[in-house]
PDB file of C-alpha atoms and ligand atoms in Angstrom:
ATOM      1  CA  MET E   5     -28.053  31.485  47.265  1.00  0.00           C
ATOM      2  CA  PHE E   6     -26.182  28.296  47.931  1.00  0.00           C
ATOM      3  CA  ASP E   7     -23.276  29.163  50.237  1.00  0.00           C
ATOM      4  CA  LEU E   8     -20.594  26.557  50.935  1.00  0.00           C
ATOM      5  CA  LYS E   9     -19.458  28.444  54.025  1.00  0.00           C
ATOM      6  CA  LYS E  10     -22.858  28.261  55.744  1.00  0.00           C
ATOM      7  CA  ASP E  11     -24.513  25.546  57.813  1.00  0.00           C
ATOM      8  CA  TYR E  12     -27.898  24.207  56.732  1.00  0.00           C
ATOM      9  CA  LYS E  13     -30.643  22.458  58.626  1.00  0.00           C
ATOM     10  CA  ILE E  14     -32.414  19.537  56.894  1.00  0.00           C
ATOM     11  CA  LEU E  15     -36.129  20.361  56.980  1.00  0.00           C
ATOM     12  CA  SER E  16     -37.268  17.280  55.111  1.00  0.00           C
ATOM     13  CA  ILE E  17     -35.764  14.395  53.210  1.00  0.00           C
ATOM     14  CA  ASP E  18     -37.268  11.926  50.817  1.00  0.00           C
ATOM     15  CA  ILE E  19     -35.211   9.085  49.375  1.00  0.00           C
ATOM     16  CA  ALA E  20     -36.937   7.428  46.442  1.00  0.00           C
ATOM     17  CA  GLU E  21     -36.273   5.499  43.254  1.00  0.00           C
ATOM     18  CA  THR E  22     -36.212   7.349  39.962  1.00  0.00           C
ATOM     19  CA  ARG E  23     -37.972   5.994  36.878  1.00  0.00           C
ATOM     20  CA  ASN E  24     -34.773   4.283  35.726  1.00  0.00           C
ATOM     21  CA  GLY E  25     -34.415   2.441  39.033  1.00  0.00           C
ATOM     22  CA  LYS E  26     -31.734   4.658  40.584  1.00  0.00           C
ATOM     23  CA  LEU E  27     -31.942   6.072  44.084  1.00  0.00           C
ATOM     24  CA  MET E  28     -32.148   9.797  44.646  1.00  0.00           C
ATOM     25  CA  ALA E  29     -32.620  11.964  47.715  1.00  0.00           C
ATOM     26  CA  LYS E  30     -34.671  15.163  47.651  1.00  0.00           C
ATOM     27  CA  LEU E  31     -33.922  17.590  50.447  1.00  0.00           C
ATOM     28  CA  ASN E  32     -35.301  20.826  51.793  1.00  0.00           C
ATOM     29  CA  LEU E  33     -32.501  22.775  53.445  1.00  0.00           C
ATOM     30  CA  LYS E  34     -32.801  25.919  55.524  1.00  0.00           C
ATOM     31  CA  CYS E  35     -29.817  28.202  55.892  1.00  0.00           C
ATOM     32  CA  ALA E  36     -28.828  28.319  59.596  1.00  0.00           C
ATOM     33  CA  ASP E  37     -28.692  32.129  59.782  1.00  0.00           C
ATOM     34  CA  SER E  38     -31.461  33.194  57.397  1.00  0.00           C
ATOM     35  CA  GLU E  39     -34.913  32.178  56.259  1.00  0.00           C
ATOM     36  CA  ASN E  40     -33.620  30.966  52.877  1.00  0.00           C
ATOM     37  CA  VAL E  41     -34.843  27.509  52.000  1.00  0.00           C
ATOM     38  CA  LEU E  42     -33.195  25.536  49.213  1.00  0.00           C
ATOM     39  CA  ASN E  43     -34.380  22.542  47.242  1.00  0.00           C
ATOM     40  CA  ALA E  44     -31.569  20.101  46.695  1.00  0.00           C
ATOM     41  CA  VAL E  45     -31.044  16.652  45.250  1.00  0.00           C
ATOM     42  CA  ILE E  46     -28.409  13.990  45.752  1.00  0.00           C
ATOM     43  CA  TRP E  47     -28.101  11.534  42.878  1.00  0.00           C
ATOM     44  CA  GLN E  48     -27.228   7.889  43.423  1.00  0.00           C
ATOM     45  CA  GLU E  49     -23.545   8.285  42.438  1.00  0.00           C
ATOM     46  CA  ALA E  50     -23.050  10.805  45.253  1.00  0.00           C
ATOM     47  CA  LEU E  51     -25.457   9.047  47.607  1.00  0.00           C
ATOM     48  CA  ASN E  52     -23.300   5.899  47.473  1.00  0.00           C
ATOM     49  CA  ASN E  53     -20.454   7.800  49.153  1.00  0.00           C
ATOM     50  CA  ILE E  54     -22.574   9.502  51.818  1.00  0.00           C
ATOM     51  CA  ASP E  55     -23.505   8.014  55.192  1.00  0.00           C
ATOM     52  CA  LYS E  56     -27.307   8.011  54.849  1.00  0.00           C
ATOM     53  CA  ALA E  57     -27.690   8.157  58.625  1.00  0.00           C
ATOM     54  CA  ILE E  58     -26.775  11.870  58.458  1.00  0.00           C
ATOM     55  CA  LEU E  59     -29.703  12.575  56.136  1.00  0.00           C
ATOM     56  CA  LYS E  60     -32.476  13.055  58.633  1.00  0.00           C
ATOM     57  CA  PRO E  61     -34.706  16.020  59.480  1.00  0.00           C
ATOM     58  CA  GLY E  62     -33.316  18.436  62.035  1.00  0.00           C
ATOM     59  CA  ASN E  63     -29.647  17.587  61.394  1.00  0.00           C
ATOM     60  CA  ILE E  64     -27.298  20.490  60.740  1.00  0.00           C
ATOM     61  CA  VAL E  65     -25.106  19.831  57.718  1.00  0.00           C
ATOM     62  CA  LYS E  66     -22.524  21.552  55.536  1.00  0.00           C
ATOM     63  CA  ILE E  67     -22.291  21.138  51.799  1.00  0.00           C
ATOM     64  CA  PHE E  68     -18.730  20.562  50.648  1.00  0.00           C
ATOM     65  CA  ASP E  69     -19.368  20.127  46.962  1.00  0.00           C
ATOM     66  CA  GLY E  70     -22.424  20.945  44.889  1.00  0.00           C
ATOM     67  CA  ALA E  71     -23.753  22.960  41.984  1.00  0.00           C
ATOM     68  CA  TYR E  72     -26.813  24.980  41.065  1.00  0.00           C
ATOM     69  CA  ASN E  73     -28.969  23.549  38.299  1.00  0.00           C
ATOM     70  CA  SER E  74     -30.879  26.384  36.678  1.00  0.00           C
ATOM     71  CA  GLN E  75     -33.049  24.019  34.608  1.00  0.00           C
ATOM     72  CA  TYR E  76     -34.669  22.551  37.732  1.00  0.00           C
ATOM     73  CA  ASN E  77     -33.978  25.480  40.083  1.00  0.00           C
ATOM     74  CA  ASN E  78     -32.330  23.193  42.595  1.00  0.00           C
ATOM     75  CA  TYR E  79     -28.908  22.266  43.882  1.00  0.00           C
ATOM     76  CA  SER E  80     -27.205  19.024  43.140  1.00  0.00           C
ATOM     77  CA  ILE E  81     -25.096  17.944  46.114  1.00  0.00           C
ATOM     78  CA  ASN E  82     -21.983  15.808  45.692  1.00  0.00           C
ATOM     79  CA  ASP E  83     -20.616  15.920  49.218  1.00  0.00           C
ATOM     80  CA  ILE E  84     -22.495  16.729  52.427  1.00  0.00           C
ATOM     81  CA  ARG E  85     -21.260  16.285  56.007  1.00  0.00           C
ATOM     82  CA  LEU E  86     -22.811  16.282  59.426  1.00  0.00           C
ATOM     83  CA  ILE E  87     -22.164  19.264  61.701  1.00  0.00           C
ATOM     84  CA  LYS E  88     -24.634  18.540  64.503  1.00  0.00           C
ATOM     85  CA  GLU E  89     -26.980  15.632  64.963  1.00  0.00           C
ATOM     86  CA  ALA E  90     -30.578  16.366  65.949  1.00  0.00           C
ATOM     87  CA  LYS E  91     -32.609  14.319  68.350  1.00  0.00           C
ATOM     88  CA  SER E  92     -34.538  11.668  66.463  1.00  0.00           C
ATOM     89  CA  GLY E  93     -37.201  11.469  69.090  1.00  0.00           C
ATOM     90  CA  LEU E  94     -37.912  11.063  72.754  1.00  0.00           C
ATOM     91  CA  ASP E  95     -35.343   9.171  74.779  1.00  0.00           C
ATOM     92  CA  GLU E  96     -36.170   5.910  76.533  1.00  0.00           C
ATOM     93  CA  ALA E  97     -36.920   7.483  79.920  1.00  0.00           C
ATOM     94  CA  GLU E  98     -39.305  10.027  78.379  1.00  0.00           C
ATOM     95  CA  ARG E  99     -41.117   7.291  76.483  1.00  0.00           C
ATOM     96  CA  LYS E 100     -41.393   5.145  79.589  1.00  0.00           C
ATOM     97  CA  ASN E 101     -42.949   8.070  81.483  1.00  0.00           C
ATOM     98  CA  PHE E 102     -45.550   8.681  78.784  1.00  0.00           C
ATOM     99  CA  PHE E 103     -46.350   4.978  78.509  1.00  0.00           C
ATOM    100  CA  ASN E 104     -46.816   4.710  82.294  1.00  0.00           C
ATOM    101  CA  GLN E 105     -49.044   7.809  82.315  1.00  0.00           C
ATOM    102  CA  ILE E 106     -51.271   6.132  79.729  1.00  0.00           C
ATOM    103  CA  LEU E 107     -51.403   2.871  81.728  1.00  0.00           C
ATOM    104  CA  GLU E 108     -52.385   4.819  84.867  1.00  0.00           C
ATOM    105  CA  GLU E 109     -55.234   6.483  82.983  1.00  0.00           C
ATOM    106  CA  VAL E 110     -56.562   3.126  81.791  1.00  0.00           C
ATOM    107  CA  GLU E 111     -56.282   1.610  85.289  1.00  0.00           C
ATOM    108  CA  GLU E 112     -58.800   4.265  86.443  1.00  0.00           C
ATOM    109  CA  PHE E 113     -61.520   3.154  83.973  1.00  0.00           C
ATOM    110  CA  LYS E 114     -64.775   1.945  85.533  1.00  0.00           C
ATOM    111  CA  ASP E 115     -65.811  -0.020  82.436  1.00  0.00           C
ATOM    112  CA  GLU E 116     -64.054  -3.382  82.905  1.00  0.00           C
ATOM    113  CA  ASN E 117     -64.178  -4.434  79.242  1.00  0.00           C
ATOM    114  CA  LEU E 118     -62.763  -1.074  78.119  1.00  0.00           C
ATOM    115  CA  LYS E 119     -60.012  -1.327  80.733  1.00  0.00           C
ATOM    116  CA  SER E 120     -58.939  -4.932  80.159  1.00  0.00           C
ATOM    117  CA  THR E 121     -59.126  -4.744  76.337  1.00  0.00           C
ATOM    118  CA  ILE E 122     -56.979  -1.623  76.101  1.00  0.00           C
ATOM    119  CA  LEU E 123     -54.490  -2.788  78.739  1.00  0.00           C
ATOM    120  CA  GLN E 124     -54.067  -6.091  76.934  1.00  0.00           C
ATOM    121  CA  PHE E 125     -53.508  -4.305  73.617  1.00  0.00           C
ATOM    122  CA  LEU E 126     -50.950  -1.913  75.122  1.00  0.00           C
ATOM    123  CA  PHE E 127     -48.964  -4.703  76.787  1.00  0.00           C
ATOM    124  CA  GLU E 128     -49.011  -6.917  73.706  1.00  0.00           C
ATOM    125  CA  ASN E 129     -47.850  -4.066  71.455  1.00  0.00           C
ATOM    126  CA  ALA E 130     -45.728  -2.137  73.948  1.00  0.00           C
ATOM    127  CA  ASP E 131     -42.572  -1.985  71.802  1.00  0.00           C
ATOM    128  CA  LYS E 132     -44.389  -0.544  68.809  1.00  0.00           C
ATOM    129  CA  VAL E 133     -46.528   1.836  70.881  1.00  0.00           C
ATOM    130  CA  LYS E 134     -43.411   3.179  72.604  1.00  0.00           C
ATOM    131  CA  THR E 135     -41.538   3.967  69.392  1.00  0.00           C
ATOM    132  CA  ALA E 136     -44.189   4.799  66.770  1.00  0.00           C
ATOM    133  CA  PRO E 137     -44.355   8.288  65.279  1.00  0.00           C
ATOM    134  CA  ALA E 138     -47.792   9.921  65.097  1.00  0.00           C
ATOM    135  CA  ALA E 139     -47.345  10.873  61.440  1.00  0.00           C
ATOM    136  CA  ALA E 140     -44.847  10.795  58.585  1.00  0.00           C
ATOM    137  CA  LYS E 141     -44.581  14.544  58.118  1.00  0.00           C
ATOM    138  CA  ILE E 142     -47.301  16.682  59.593  1.00  0.00           C
ATOM    139  CA  HIS E 143     -47.071  16.301  63.367  1.00  0.00           C
ATOM    140  CA  HIS E 144     -45.225  14.371  66.120  1.00  0.00           C
ATOM    141  CA  ASN E 145     -43.111  12.756  63.372  1.00  0.00           C
ATOM    142  CA  TYR E 146     -40.411  11.269  65.585  1.00  0.00           C
ATOM    143  CA  ILE E 147     -39.675   8.260  67.796  1.00  0.00           C
ATOM    144  CA  GLY E 148     -42.225   8.319  70.618  1.00  0.00           C
ATOM    145  CA  GLY E 149     -44.311  10.940  68.786  1.00  0.00           C
ATOM    146  CA  LEU E 150     -47.483   8.880  69.063  1.00  0.00           C
ATOM    147  CA  LEU E 151     -47.071   8.568  72.848  1.00  0.00           C
ATOM    148  CA  GLN E 152     -46.590  12.307  73.157  1.00  0.00           C
ATOM    149  CA  HIS E 153     -49.609  12.998  70.938  1.00  0.00           C
ATOM    150  CA  ILE E 154     -51.773  10.617  73.024  1.00  0.00           C
ATOM    151  CA  CYS E 155     -50.744  12.268  76.297  1.00  0.00           C
ATOM    152  CA  GLU E 156     -51.324  15.761  74.870  1.00  0.00           C
ATOM    153  CA  CYS E 157     -54.803  14.666  73.770  1.00  0.00           C
ATOM    154  CA  ILE E 158     -55.581  13.210  77.220  1.00  0.00           C
ATOM    155  CA  ASN E 159     -54.476  16.368  79.026  1.00  0.00           C
ATOM    156  CA  ILE E 160     -56.335  18.697  76.651  1.00  0.00           C
ATOM    157  CA  ALA E 161     -59.471  16.514  76.928  1.00  0.00           C
ATOM    158  CA  LYS E 162     -59.413  16.534  80.733  1.00  0.00           C
ATOM    159  CA  ALA E 163     -59.040  20.320  80.794  1.00  0.00           C
ATOM    160  CA  ASN E 164     -62.081  20.586  78.489  1.00  0.00           C
ATOM    161  CA  ILE E 165     -64.235  18.073  80.362  1.00  0.00           C
ATOM    162  CA  ALA E 166     -63.734  20.175  83.506  1.00  0.00           C
ATOM    163  CA  VAL E 167     -65.405  23.221  81.923  1.00  0.00           C
ATOM    164  CA  ILE E 168     -67.962  22.033  79.358  1.00  0.00           C
ATOM    165  CA  ALA E 169     -71.671  21.842  80.143  1.00  0.00           C
ATOM    166  CA  VAL E 170     -72.787  18.634  78.460  1.00  0.00           C
ATOM    167  CA  LYS E 171     -72.491  15.235  80.083  1.00  0.00           C
ATOM    168  CA  ILE E 172     -69.400  13.411  78.919  1.00  0.00           C
ATOM    169  CA  ASN E 173     -68.260   9.843  79.503  1.00  0.00           C
ATOM    170  CA  GLN E 174     -64.659  10.591  80.504  1.00  0.00           C
ATOM    171  CA  ASP E 175     -63.462   6.971  80.270  1.00  0.00           C
ATOM    172  CA  LEU E 176     -64.652   6.806  76.691  1.00  0.00           C
ATOM    173  CA  VAL E 177     -62.950  10.080  75.786  1.00  0.00           C
ATOM    174  CA  ILE E 178     -59.640   8.991  77.353  1.00  0.00           C
ATOM    175  CA  ALA E 179     -59.956   5.634  75.560  1.00  0.00           C
ATOM    176  CA  GLY E 180     -60.527   7.593  72.329  1.00  0.00           C
ATOM    177  CA  CYS E 181     -57.433   9.702  72.974  1.00  0.00           C
ATOM    178  CA  ILE E 182     -55.370   6.532  73.452  1.00  0.00           C
ATOM    179  CA  MET E 183     -56.770   4.435  70.600  1.00  0.00           C
ATOM    180  CA  HIS E 184     -57.815   6.936  67.889  1.00  0.00           C
ATOM    181  CA  ASP E 185     -54.470   6.775  66.056  1.00  0.00           C
ATOM    182  CA  ILE E 186     -53.227   3.429  67.379  1.00  0.00           C
ATOM    183  CA  GLY E 187     -53.536   1.822  63.921  1.00  0.00           C
ATOM    184  CA  LYS E 188     -50.570   4.009  62.984  1.00  0.00           C
ATOM    185  CA  ILE E 189     -48.242   1.577  64.756  1.00  0.00           C
ATOM    186  CA  PHE E 190     -48.955  -0.725  61.792  1.00  0.00           C
ATOM    187  CA  GLU E 191     -49.618   1.944  59.159  1.00  0.00           C
ATOM    188  CA  TYR E 192     -46.094   3.416  59.232  1.00  0.00           C
ATOM    189  CA  ASN E 193     -42.622   1.948  58.992  1.00  0.00           C
ATOM    190  CA  LEU E 194     -39.796   3.605  60.840  1.00  0.00           C
ATOM    191  CA  ASN E 195     -36.358   3.060  59.290  1.00  0.00           C
ATOM    192  CA  GLU E 196     -34.108   2.477  62.290  1.00  0.00           C
ATOM    193  CA  GLU E 197     -30.986   3.714  60.462  1.00  0.00           C
ATOM    194  CA  THR E 198     -32.231   6.936  58.940  1.00  0.00           C
ATOM    195  CA  PHE E 199     -35.390   7.407  61.071  1.00  0.00           C
ATOM    196  CA  ALA E 200     -37.237   8.047  57.822  1.00  0.00           C
ATOM    197  CA  ILE E 201     -40.953   7.332  58.169  1.00  0.00           C
ATOM    198  CA  SER E 202     -42.833   5.729  55.308  1.00  0.00           C
ATOM    199  CA  LYS E 203     -46.220   4.127  54.707  1.00  0.00           C
ATOM    200  CA  ASN E 204     -46.399   0.347  55.145  1.00  0.00           C
ATOM    201  CA  LYS E 205     -47.545  -0.948  51.764  1.00  0.00           C
ATOM    202  CA  ASP E 206     -48.673  -4.313  53.212  1.00  0.00           C
ATOM    203  CA  PHE E 207     -50.964  -2.445  55.625  1.00  0.00           C
ATOM    204  CA  GLN E 208     -52.423  -0.411  52.766  1.00  0.00           C
ATOM    205  CA  LYS E 209     -53.349  -3.566  50.866  1.00  0.00           C
ATOM    206  CA  VAL E 210     -55.690  -4.620  53.687  1.00  0.00           C
ATOM    207  CA  TRP E 211     -56.802  -1.440  55.450  1.00  0.00           C
ATOM    208  CA  ILE E 212     -58.046   1.887  54.158  1.00  0.00           C
ATOM    209  CA  ASN E 213     -56.150   3.761  56.881  1.00  0.00           C
ATOM    210  CA  HIS E 214     -55.575   3.725  60.666  1.00  0.00           C
ATOM    211  CA  LEU E 215     -59.199   4.785  61.290  1.00  0.00           C
ATOM    212  CA  HIS E 216     -60.430   1.710  59.459  1.00  0.00           C
ATOM    213  CA  TRP E 217     -58.035  -0.526  61.426  1.00  0.00           C
ATOM    214  CA  GLY E 218     -59.067   0.956  64.789  1.00  0.00           C
ATOM    215  CA  PHE E 219     -62.775   0.867  63.944  1.00  0.00           C
ATOM    216  CA  CYS E 220     -62.602  -2.863  63.159  1.00  0.00           C
ATOM    217  CA  TRP E 221     -60.417  -3.593  66.202  1.00  0.00           C
ATOM    218  CA  ALA E 222     -62.846  -1.815  68.575  1.00  0.00           C
ATOM    219  CA  ASN E 223     -65.944  -3.486  67.120  1.00  0.00           C
ATOM    220  CA  LYS E 224     -64.263  -6.884  67.301  1.00  0.00           C
ATOM    221  CA  ASN E 225     -63.832  -6.234  71.028  1.00  0.00           C
ATOM    222  CA  ASP E 226     -67.452  -5.138  71.617  1.00  0.00           C
ATOM    223  CA  LEU E 227     -66.466  -1.484  71.995  1.00  0.00           C
ATOM    224  CA  SER E 228     -68.867   0.082  69.506  1.00  0.00           C
ATOM    225  CA  GLU E 229     -68.885   3.582  71.062  1.00  0.00           C
ATOM    226  CA  LEU E 230     -65.098   3.634  70.911  1.00  0.00           C
ATOM    227  CA  ALA E 231     -65.272   2.323  67.333  1.00  0.00           C
ATOM    228  CA  HIS E 232     -67.353   5.368  66.376  1.00  0.00           C
ATOM    229  CA  ILE E 233     -64.875   7.754  68.025  1.00  0.00           C
ATOM    230  CA  ILE E 234     -61.993   6.182  66.096  1.00  0.00           C
ATOM    231  CA  ALA E 235     -63.886   6.130  62.787  1.00  0.00           C
ATOM    232  CA  SER E 236     -64.867   9.808  63.071  1.00  0.00           C
ATOM    233  CA  HIS E 237     -61.826  11.444  64.691  1.00  0.00           C
ATOM    234  CA  HIS E 238     -60.695  13.186  61.488  1.00  0.00           C
ATOM    235  CA  GLY E 239     -63.976  15.095  61.542  1.00  0.00           C
ATOM    236  CA  THR E 240     -65.021  15.065  57.896  1.00  0.00           C
ATOM    237  CA  ARG E 241     -64.981  12.722  54.914  1.00  0.00           C
ATOM    238  CA  GLU E 242     -62.670  15.165  53.194  1.00  0.00           C
ATOM    239  CA  TRP E 243     -60.105  14.405  55.917  1.00  0.00           C
ATOM    240  CA  HIS E 244     -60.691  10.648  55.568  1.00  0.00           C
ATOM    241  CA  ALA E 245     -63.103  10.206  58.469  1.00  0.00           C
ATOM    242  CA  LEU E 246     -65.215   7.102  57.808  1.00  0.00           C
ATOM    243  CA  VAL E 247     -68.163   8.929  59.336  1.00  0.00           C
ATOM    244  CA  GLU E 248     -68.667  12.365  60.960  1.00  0.00           C
ATOM    245  CA  PRO E 249     -68.679  12.577  64.798  1.00  0.00           C
ATOM    246  CA  MET E 250     -72.189  11.917  66.140  1.00  0.00           C
ATOM    247  CA  THR E 251     -71.668  11.708  69.915  1.00  0.00           C
ATOM    248  CA  ASN E 252     -70.367  14.288  72.395  1.00  0.00           C
ATOM    249  CA  GLU E 253     -67.371  12.058  73.108  1.00  0.00           C
ATOM    250  CA  ALA E 254     -66.544  11.748  69.397  1.00  0.00           C
ATOM    251  CA  VAL E 255     -66.801  15.524  68.892  1.00  0.00           C
ATOM    252  CA  LEU E 256     -64.478  16.112  71.829  1.00  0.00           C
ATOM    253  CA  VAL E 257     -61.853  13.587  70.694  1.00  0.00           C
ATOM    254  CA  HIS E 258     -61.905  15.108  67.202  1.00  0.00           C
ATOM    255  CA  GLN E 259     -61.360  18.589  68.637  1.00  0.00           C
ATOM    256  CA  VAL E 260     -58.541  17.644  71.040  1.00  0.00           C
ATOM    257  CA  ASP E 261     -56.858  15.698  68.236  1.00  0.00           C
ATOM    258  CA  MET E 262     -56.959  18.863  66.108  1.00  0.00           C
ATOM    259  CA  ILE E 263     -55.439  20.954  68.902  1.00  0.00           C
ATOM    260  CA  SER E 264     -52.627  18.514  69.632  1.00  0.00           C
ATOM    261  CA  SER E 265     -51.822  17.900  65.960  1.00  0.00           C
ATOM    262  CA  ARG E 266     -51.728  21.605  65.115  1.00  0.00           C
ATOM    263  CA  LEU E 267     -50.475  23.240  68.293  1.00  0.00           C
ATOM    264  CA  GLY E 268     -48.677  20.495  70.208  1.00  0.00           C
ATOM    265  CA  LEU E 269     -44.976  19.697  70.296  1.00  0.00           C
ATOM    266  CA  ILE E 270     -45.158  19.017  66.629  1.00  0.00           C
ATOM    267  CA  GLN E 271     -41.904  18.568  64.736  1.00  0.00           C
ATOM    268  CA  VAL E 272     -38.803  16.582  65.537  1.00  0.00           C
ATOM    269  CA  ASP E 273     -36.517  19.609  65.311  1.00  0.00           C
ATOM    270  CA  GLN E 274     -38.523  21.346  68.066  1.00  0.00           C
ATOM    271  CA  LEU E 275     -37.357  18.712  70.531  1.00  0.00           C
ATOM    272  CA  GLU E 276     -33.951  20.404  70.803  1.00  0.00           C
ATOM    273  CA  SER E 277     -35.263  23.790  71.810  1.00  0.00           C
ATOM    274  CA  ASN E 278     -38.488  22.899  73.581  1.00  0.00           C
ATOM    275  CA  ASN E 279     -38.306  20.825  76.734  1.00  0.00           C
ATOM    276  CA  GLN E 280     -41.959  21.312  77.527  1.00  0.00           C
ATOM    277  CA  ILE E 281     -43.478  17.900  78.062  1.00  0.00           C
ATOM    278  CA  LEU E 282     -47.180  17.756  78.726  1.00  0.00           C
TER     279      LEU E 282
HETATM  280 FE1  FE2 P 325     -55.749  10.070  62.880  1.00  0.00          FE
HETATM  281 FE1  FE2 P 326     -54.349  12.014  66.278  1.00  0.00          FE
END
């Protein structure tokens, strides 16, 4: 039940326009001291009086005025206030460390074209690479999430290369770890006020998804083996891979991507309680 005395954590938030052009926010709220999860809405009239910066996942809030709507089985909130602000991502020093770790990996590459092309891309797009989330909802959905996902993938890949029997081109795998999701720096928009992550509609008009972007980028730079890794890293067509993995390196990047995206430091609200940085 909705309890005005209790604190709630925002699990997810989606602010969208209704059919009649008004703004509304849909929230998933978890009671701080139980497993109860509530669906709530804030209509535009109430939203106008609320600082939208407080409406972000992980924040602890209190509801000061609201009512249960039995017709929709949700709660309509009229007044909500911030109790404790969650981290919205990695801080600058953490992001710098991850970015430098990635640069050091690339500096080790023996393939000169692979090295210079990726270094040039990273320097030219450093600001976006350092802040981009790795996804809107599912995993690493916070500022610097993509960097953390890349470094998790690199570390998991290296641990695997050390113990598997088949011959693997390590440079290519590390390049795949770095570039497989890099199209996401253009695919998503990060709202700097609310930290809400949304799809970039202009990107969607031109590209199928980040795999398509990365595939074309790699081929344009004469990196066809890397292009295949990027195109296939989701594993199957069902998961929007352009093609299934056909090389050992592509299979490995697909697998480490799965591990990091399912078992890594996944959600923004875990950043408070989990200081483990791979
Ligand atoms: Fe991906
Ligand atoms: Fe990924």
